[in-house]
Short mmCIF file of N, CA and C in Angstrom, two decimals:
data_model
loop_
_atom_site.label_atom_id
_atom_site.label_comp_id
_atom_site.label_asym_id
_atom_site.label_seq_id
_atom_site.Cartn_x
_atom_site.Cartn_y
_atom_site.Cartn_z
N UNK A 919 105.53 98.53 98.38
CA UNK A 919 105.80 97.75 97.35
C UNK A 919 105.10 96.08 97.40
N UNK A 920 105.22 95.19 96.28
CA UNK A 920 104.36 94.02 96.36
C UNK A 920 105.40 92.96 96.07
N UNK A 921 104.76 92.20 97.06
CA UNK A 921 105.28 90.75 96.92
C UNK A 921 105.23 90.16 95.33
N UNK A 922 105.86 89.72 95.17
CA UNK A 922 105.67 88.66 93.60
C UNK A 922 106.29 87.38 93.76
N UNK A 923 105.60 86.67 93.49
CA UNK A 923 105.54 85.01 93.24
C UNK A 923 106.52 84.76 91.53
N UNK A 924 107.49 84.13 92.03
CA UNK A 924 108.15 83.73 90.40
C UNK A 924 108.35 82.46 90.49
N UNK A 925 107.51 81.51 89.86
CA UNK A 925 107.47 80.06 90.15
C UNK A 925 107.73 78.80 88.57
N UNK A 926 108.12 78.40 88.79
CA UNK A 926 107.87 76.90 87.47
C UNK A 926 107.74 75.83 88.28
N UNK A 927 106.72 74.89 87.54
CA UNK A 927 106.59 73.50 87.53
C UNK A 927 107.61 72.60 87.35
N UNK A 928 107.54 71.29 88.10
CA UNK A 928 109.51 70.63 87.98
C UNK A 928 109.19 70.11 86.22
N UNK A 929 108.72 70.12 85.39
CA UNK A 929 108.21 69.39 84.29
C UNK A 929 108.53 70.88 83.20
N UNK A 930 108.27 71.61 83.67
CA UNK A 930 109.00 72.88 82.79
C UNK A 930 111.01 72.53 82.64
N UNK A 931 111.46 72.43 83.58
CA UNK A 931 112.90 72.23 84.06
C UNK A 931 113.08 71.12 83.18
N UNK A 932 113.75 71.42 82.09
CA UNK A 932 114.32 70.37 81.20
C UNK A 932 116.08 70.67 80.70
N UNK A 933 116.74 70.25 82.14
CA UNK A 933 117.94 70.47 81.66
C UNK A 933 118.53 69.51 81.18
N UNK A 934 119.73 70.27 79.74
CA UNK A 934 120.68 68.76 78.94
C UNK A 934 121.42 68.52 80.05
N UNK A 935 121.91 67.16 79.60
CA UNK A 935 122.60 66.32 80.28
C UNK A 935 124.14 67.16 80.26
N UNK A 936 124.61 66.95 81.87
CA UNK A 936 125.76 67.80 82.16
C UNK A 936 125.68 69.35 82.65
N UNK A 937 124.55 69.77 82.16
CA UNK A 937 124.41 70.83 82.52
C UNK A 937 123.60 71.42 83.93
N UNK A 938 123.46 70.76 84.86
CA UNK A 938 122.59 70.35 85.93
C UNK A 938 123.30 71.18 86.93
N UNK A 939 124.62 71.18 87.07
CA UNK A 939 125.47 71.98 88.09
C UNK A 939 126.03 73.24 88.04
N UNK A 940 125.64 73.41 86.59
CA UNK A 940 125.71 75.02 86.23
C UNK A 940 124.55 75.76 86.32
N UNK A 941 123.59 74.80 85.83
CA UNK A 941 121.99 75.70 86.63
C UNK A 941 121.75 75.75 87.84
N UNK A 942 121.92 74.97 89.17
CA UNK A 942 122.33 74.94 90.03
C UNK A 942 123.36 76.46 90.92
N UNK A 943 124.37 76.73 90.51
CA UNK A 943 125.23 77.71 90.36
C UNK A 943 124.45 78.90 90.13
N UNK A 944 124.25 78.84 88.25
CA UNK A 944 123.52 80.14 88.29
C UNK A 944 122.46 80.57 88.72
N UNK A 945 121.31 79.73 89.35
CA UNK A 945 120.26 79.62 90.28
C UNK A 945 120.78 80.69 91.73
N UNK A 946 121.65 79.91 92.34
CA UNK A 946 121.81 79.93 93.33
C UNK A 946 122.63 82.00 93.55
N UNK A 947 123.21 81.94 92.28
CA UNK A 947 124.13 83.37 92.30
C UNK A 947 122.53 84.43 92.23
N UNK A 948 121.81 84.14 91.26
CA UNK A 948 120.68 84.93 91.25
C UNK A 948 120.05 85.02 92.29
N UNK A 949 119.62 84.15 93.43
CA UNK A 949 119.26 84.70 94.26
C UNK A 949 120.11 85.18 95.35
N UNK A 950 121.56 84.98 95.41
CA UNK A 950 122.62 85.97 96.23
C UNK A 950 122.44 87.50 95.58
N UNK A 951 121.71 87.56 94.41
CA UNK A 951 122.19 89.23 93.82
C UNK A 951 120.94 89.74 94.37
N UNK A 952 119.78 89.01 94.51
CA UNK A 952 118.51 89.25 95.20
C UNK A 952 118.57 89.49 96.52
N UNK A 953 119.29 88.74 97.38
CA UNK A 953 119.76 88.86 98.99
C UNK A 953 120.50 90.37 98.58
N UNK A 954 121.46 90.59 97.90
CA UNK A 954 122.47 91.52 98.11
C UNK A 954 121.36 93.11 97.77
N UNK A 955 120.34 93.24 96.96
CA UNK A 955 119.59 93.98 96.39
C UNK A 955 118.41 94.19 97.50
N UNK A 956 118.40 93.15 98.34
CA UNK A 956 117.02 93.70 99.48
C UNK A 956 115.79 93.35 98.83
N UNK A 957 115.61 92.52 98.25
CA UNK A 957 114.56 92.18 97.37
C UNK A 957 113.94 90.93 97.40
N UNK A 958 115.03 90.16 98.43
CA UNK A 958 114.78 88.73 98.66
C UNK A 958 113.65 88.56 99.68
N UNK A 959 112.83 87.61 99.45
CA UNK A 959 111.73 87.32 100.85
C UNK A 959 112.15 85.71 100.89
N UNK A 960 111.91 84.81 100.39
CA UNK A 960 112.26 83.33 100.01
C UNK A 960 112.46 82.68 98.76
N UNK A 961 112.87 81.95 98.80
CA UNK A 961 113.03 80.69 97.85
C UNK A 961 113.07 79.42 98.03
N UNK A 962 112.89 78.49 97.14
CA UNK A 962 112.68 77.11 97.60
C UNK A 962 112.18 76.38 96.56
N UNK A 963 111.74 74.94 96.79
CA UNK A 963 111.19 74.09 96.01
C UNK A 963 110.49 72.95 97.16
N UNK A 964 109.02 72.39 96.39
CA UNK A 964 108.75 72.04 97.08
C UNK A 964 109.21 70.08 96.96
N UNK A 965 109.62 69.89 98.35
CA UNK A 965 109.62 68.21 98.34
C UNK A 965 108.97 67.28 97.93
N UNK A 966 109.18 66.63 96.68
CA UNK A 966 108.20 65.82 95.83
C UNK A 966 108.75 64.56 96.66
N UNK A 967 109.10 64.29 97.49
CA UNK A 967 109.38 63.26 98.17
C UNK A 967 108.43 62.87 99.56
N UNK A 968 107.67 64.32 99.87
CA UNK A 968 106.45 64.22 100.88
C UNK A 968 105.27 64.28 100.20
N UNK A 969 104.76 63.26 100.21
CA UNK A 969 103.29 64.03 99.73
C UNK A 969 102.43 64.93 100.51
N UNK A 970 101.44 65.48 99.60
CA UNK A 970 100.52 66.18 100.55
C UNK A 970 99.59 65.74 101.34
N UNK A 971 98.81 66.26 102.10
CA UNK A 971 98.01 65.77 102.67
C UNK A 971 96.86 67.04 102.53
N UNK A 972 95.42 66.58 103.09
CA UNK A 972 94.70 68.09 103.06
C UNK A 972 94.29 67.67 104.73
N UNK A 973 94.28 68.74 105.29
CA UNK A 973 93.73 68.70 106.51
C UNK A 973 92.54 69.66 106.70
N UNK A 974 91.44 69.12 106.91
CA UNK A 974 89.96 70.10 107.00
C UNK A 974 89.83 70.74 108.33
N UNK A 975 88.59 71.07 108.33
CA UNK A 975 88.38 72.38 109.34
C UNK A 975 88.04 71.48 110.28
N UNK A 976 87.98 69.87 110.46
CA UNK A 976 87.59 69.34 111.50
C UNK A 976 88.68 69.14 112.13
N UNK A 977 90.07 69.06 111.36
CA UNK A 977 91.48 67.98 111.71
C UNK A 977 91.59 67.19 111.48
N UNK A 978 90.84 66.52 110.31
CA UNK A 978 91.32 65.46 109.82
C UNK A 978 91.98 65.33 109.09
N UNK A 979 92.60 64.29 108.30
CA UNK A 979 93.54 64.19 107.55
C UNK A 979 93.32 63.19 105.91
N UNK A 980 93.33 63.56 104.99
CA UNK A 980 93.48 62.90 103.74
C UNK A 980 94.53 63.36 103.00
N UNK A 981 95.21 61.71 102.81
CA UNK A 981 96.73 61.44 102.06
C UNK A 981 96.14 62.18 100.51
N UNK A 982 96.93 62.65 100.11
CA UNK A 982 97.03 63.63 98.77
C UNK A 982 96.36 64.91 98.92
N UNK A 983 96.75 65.92 97.30
CA UNK A 983 96.09 66.67 96.73
C UNK A 983 94.83 67.12 97.16
N UNK A 984 94.05 67.99 96.63
CA UNK A 984 93.16 68.43 96.13
C UNK A 984 92.89 67.22 94.86
N UNK A 985 92.03 66.67 94.86
CA UNK A 985 91.65 65.58 93.59
C UNK A 985 91.84 65.83 92.26
N UNK A 986 91.11 67.21 92.02
CA UNK A 986 90.56 67.98 90.99
C UNK A 986 91.48 68.77 90.55
N UNK A 987 92.82 69.35 91.22
CA UNK A 987 93.82 69.99 91.00
C UNK A 987 95.17 69.69 90.68
N UNK A 988 95.68 70.39 89.93
CA UNK A 988 96.76 69.81 89.60
C UNK A 988 97.38 69.81 90.49
N UNK A 989 98.63 69.09 90.36
CA UNK A 989 99.37 68.84 91.32
C UNK A 989 100.52 69.93 91.55
N UNK A 990 100.77 70.51 92.78
CA UNK A 990 102.02 71.38 92.64
C UNK A 990 103.46 71.18 93.06
N UNK A 991 104.09 71.66 92.41
CA UNK A 991 105.62 71.04 92.30
C UNK A 991 106.34 72.31 91.83
N UNK A 992 107.87 72.17 91.95
CA UNK A 992 108.84 72.93 91.71
C UNK A 992 109.63 73.57 91.68
N UNK A 993 109.90 74.76 91.67
CA UNK A 993 110.78 75.80 92.67
C UNK A 993 109.75 77.32 92.74
N UNK A 994 109.90 77.87 93.69
CA UNK A 994 109.45 79.08 94.32
C UNK A 994 110.39 79.92 94.10
N UNK A 995 110.29 81.47 93.91
CA UNK A 995 110.74 82.42 94.53
C UNK A 995 110.11 83.91 95.05
N UNK A 996 110.11 84.22 96.01
CA UNK A 996 109.19 85.69 96.40
C UNK A 996 110.07 86.92 96.71
N UNK A 997 109.65 87.38 95.92
CA UNK A 997 110.61 88.76 95.84
C UNK A 997 109.77 89.95 96.13
N UNK A 998 110.25 91.04 96.84
CA UNK A 998 109.50 92.38 97.45
C UNK A 998 110.30 93.17 96.21
N UNK A 999 109.31 93.90 95.18
CA UNK A 999 109.56 94.70 94.51
C UNK A 999 108.48 95.76 94.26
N UNK A 1000 109.58 97.47 93.74
CA UNK A 1000 108.50 98.40 93.72
C UNK A 1000 107.70 98.30 92.50
N UNK A 1001 107.92 97.57 91.49
CA UNK A 1001 107.09 97.80 90.12
C UNK A 1001 107.09 96.23 89.58
N UNK A 1002 105.81 96.42 88.55
CA UNK A 1002 106.10 94.53 87.84
C UNK A 1002 107.17 94.86 86.82
N UNK A 1003 107.58 96.07 86.37
CA UNK A 1003 108.47 95.64 85.38
C UNK A 1003 109.73 94.94 85.90
N UNK A 1004 110.09 95.44 87.25
CA UNK A 1004 110.97 95.05 88.11
C UNK A 1004 111.04 93.83 88.43
N UNK A 1005 109.69 93.27 88.52
CA UNK A 1005 109.48 91.56 88.81
C UNK A 1005 109.67 91.12 87.60
N UNK A 1006 109.10 91.56 86.51
CA UNK A 1006 109.28 90.98 85.15
C UNK A 1006 111.15 90.86 84.66
N UNK A 1007 111.84 92.02 85.17
CA UNK A 1007 113.21 91.53 85.07
C UNK A 1007 114.12 90.66 85.83
N UNK A 1008 113.53 90.21 87.38
CA UNK A 1008 113.99 89.11 88.30
C UNK A 1008 113.40 87.73 87.45
N UNK A 1009 112.64 87.83 86.97
CA UNK A 1009 111.99 86.68 86.66
C UNK A 1009 112.61 86.39 85.17
N UNK A 1010 113.15 87.05 84.45
CA UNK A 1010 113.82 86.98 83.32
C UNK A 1010 115.10 86.49 83.69
N UNK A 1011 115.94 87.03 84.65
CA UNK A 1011 116.97 86.39 85.48
C UNK A 1011 116.85 85.07 85.98
N UNK A 1012 115.62 85.10 86.53
CA UNK A 1012 115.72 83.09 87.19
C UNK A 1012 115.45 82.19 86.08
N UNK A 1013 114.60 82.70 85.10
CA UNK A 1013 114.56 81.81 83.75
C UNK A 1013 115.69 81.85 83.18
N UNK A 1014 116.81 82.14 82.88
CA UNK A 1014 117.51 82.42 82.16
C UNK A 1014 118.78 81.18 83.49
N UNK A 1015 118.30 81.55 84.52
CA UNK A 1015 119.59 80.86 85.18
C UNK A 1015 118.73 79.27 85.24
N UNK A 1016 117.64 79.21 85.19
CA UNK A 1016 117.07 77.85 85.68
C UNK A 1016 116.80 77.28 84.29
N UNK A 1017 117.16 77.96 82.82
CA UNK A 1017 116.74 77.26 81.74
C UNK A 1017 115.33 76.91 81.54
N UNK A 1018 114.37 77.74 82.11
CA UNK A 1018 113.28 77.62 81.83
C UNK A 1018 112.34 78.62 82.23
N UNK A 1019 111.35 78.92 81.38
CA UNK A 1019 110.17 79.85 81.94
C UNK A 1019 109.72 79.99 83.25
N UNK A 1020 109.21 81.24 83.31
CA UNK A 1020 108.69 81.59 84.76
C UNK A 1020 107.77 81.94 84.99
N UNK A 1021 106.59 81.55 85.44
CA UNK A 1021 105.56 82.45 85.81
C UNK A 1021 105.87 83.25 87.09
N UNK A 1022 104.93 84.51 86.60
CA UNK A 1022 104.98 85.67 87.93
C UNK A 1022 103.87 86.01 88.03
N UNK A 1023 103.73 86.38 89.34
CA UNK A 1023 101.92 86.64 90.03
C UNK A 1023 102.50 87.28 90.92
N UNK A 1024 101.77 88.23 91.66
CA UNK A 1024 102.04 89.30 92.65
C UNK A 1024 100.71 88.71 93.54
N UNK A 1025 101.40 89.29 94.92
CA UNK A 1025 100.48 88.36 95.79
C UNK A 1025 99.30 90.11 96.44
N UNK A 1026 98.23 89.50 96.88
CA UNK A 1026 97.59 90.42 97.07
C UNK A 1026 97.62 91.03 98.75
N UNK A 1027 97.88 92.20 98.34
CA UNK A 1027 97.91 93.02 100.17
C UNK A 1027 96.70 92.25 100.99
N UNK A 1028 96.71 91.86 102.11
CA UNK A 1028 96.16 91.87 103.07
C UNK A 1028 96.61 92.69 104.49
N UNK A 1029 96.10 93.89 104.44
CA UNK A 1029 96.82 94.68 105.56
C UNK A 1029 96.17 94.03 106.51
N UNK A 1030 95.94 93.20 107.05
CA UNK A 1030 95.36 92.50 108.40
C UNK A 1030 96.39 91.26 108.73
N UNK A 1031 97.01 90.72 108.04
CA UNK A 1031 98.12 89.35 108.10
C UNK A 1031 99.32 89.99 108.32
#
């Protein structure tokens, strides 16, 4: 089975006023369903109040992320599933709960990790 990343950037989640509580409830319900189905690996979001740092091979630290890359933010879910079709189905459930499109990617297997 492969692990799939289902994610969205913060800017994609535009929730109409008064619906945020329902979005949270619906999103948590999908995560509980994934746990019950035995496909859940982890989920969460980037803490946007904690700025990123770049750590070099020599251990030096620079404030901020890669200057040339878009910022990494939003929500992430990792599920372990037997097929891309099932991953698309779970991404659709998450999209419906979050009220925004989800990006789906598959992790490459590194047998030594």
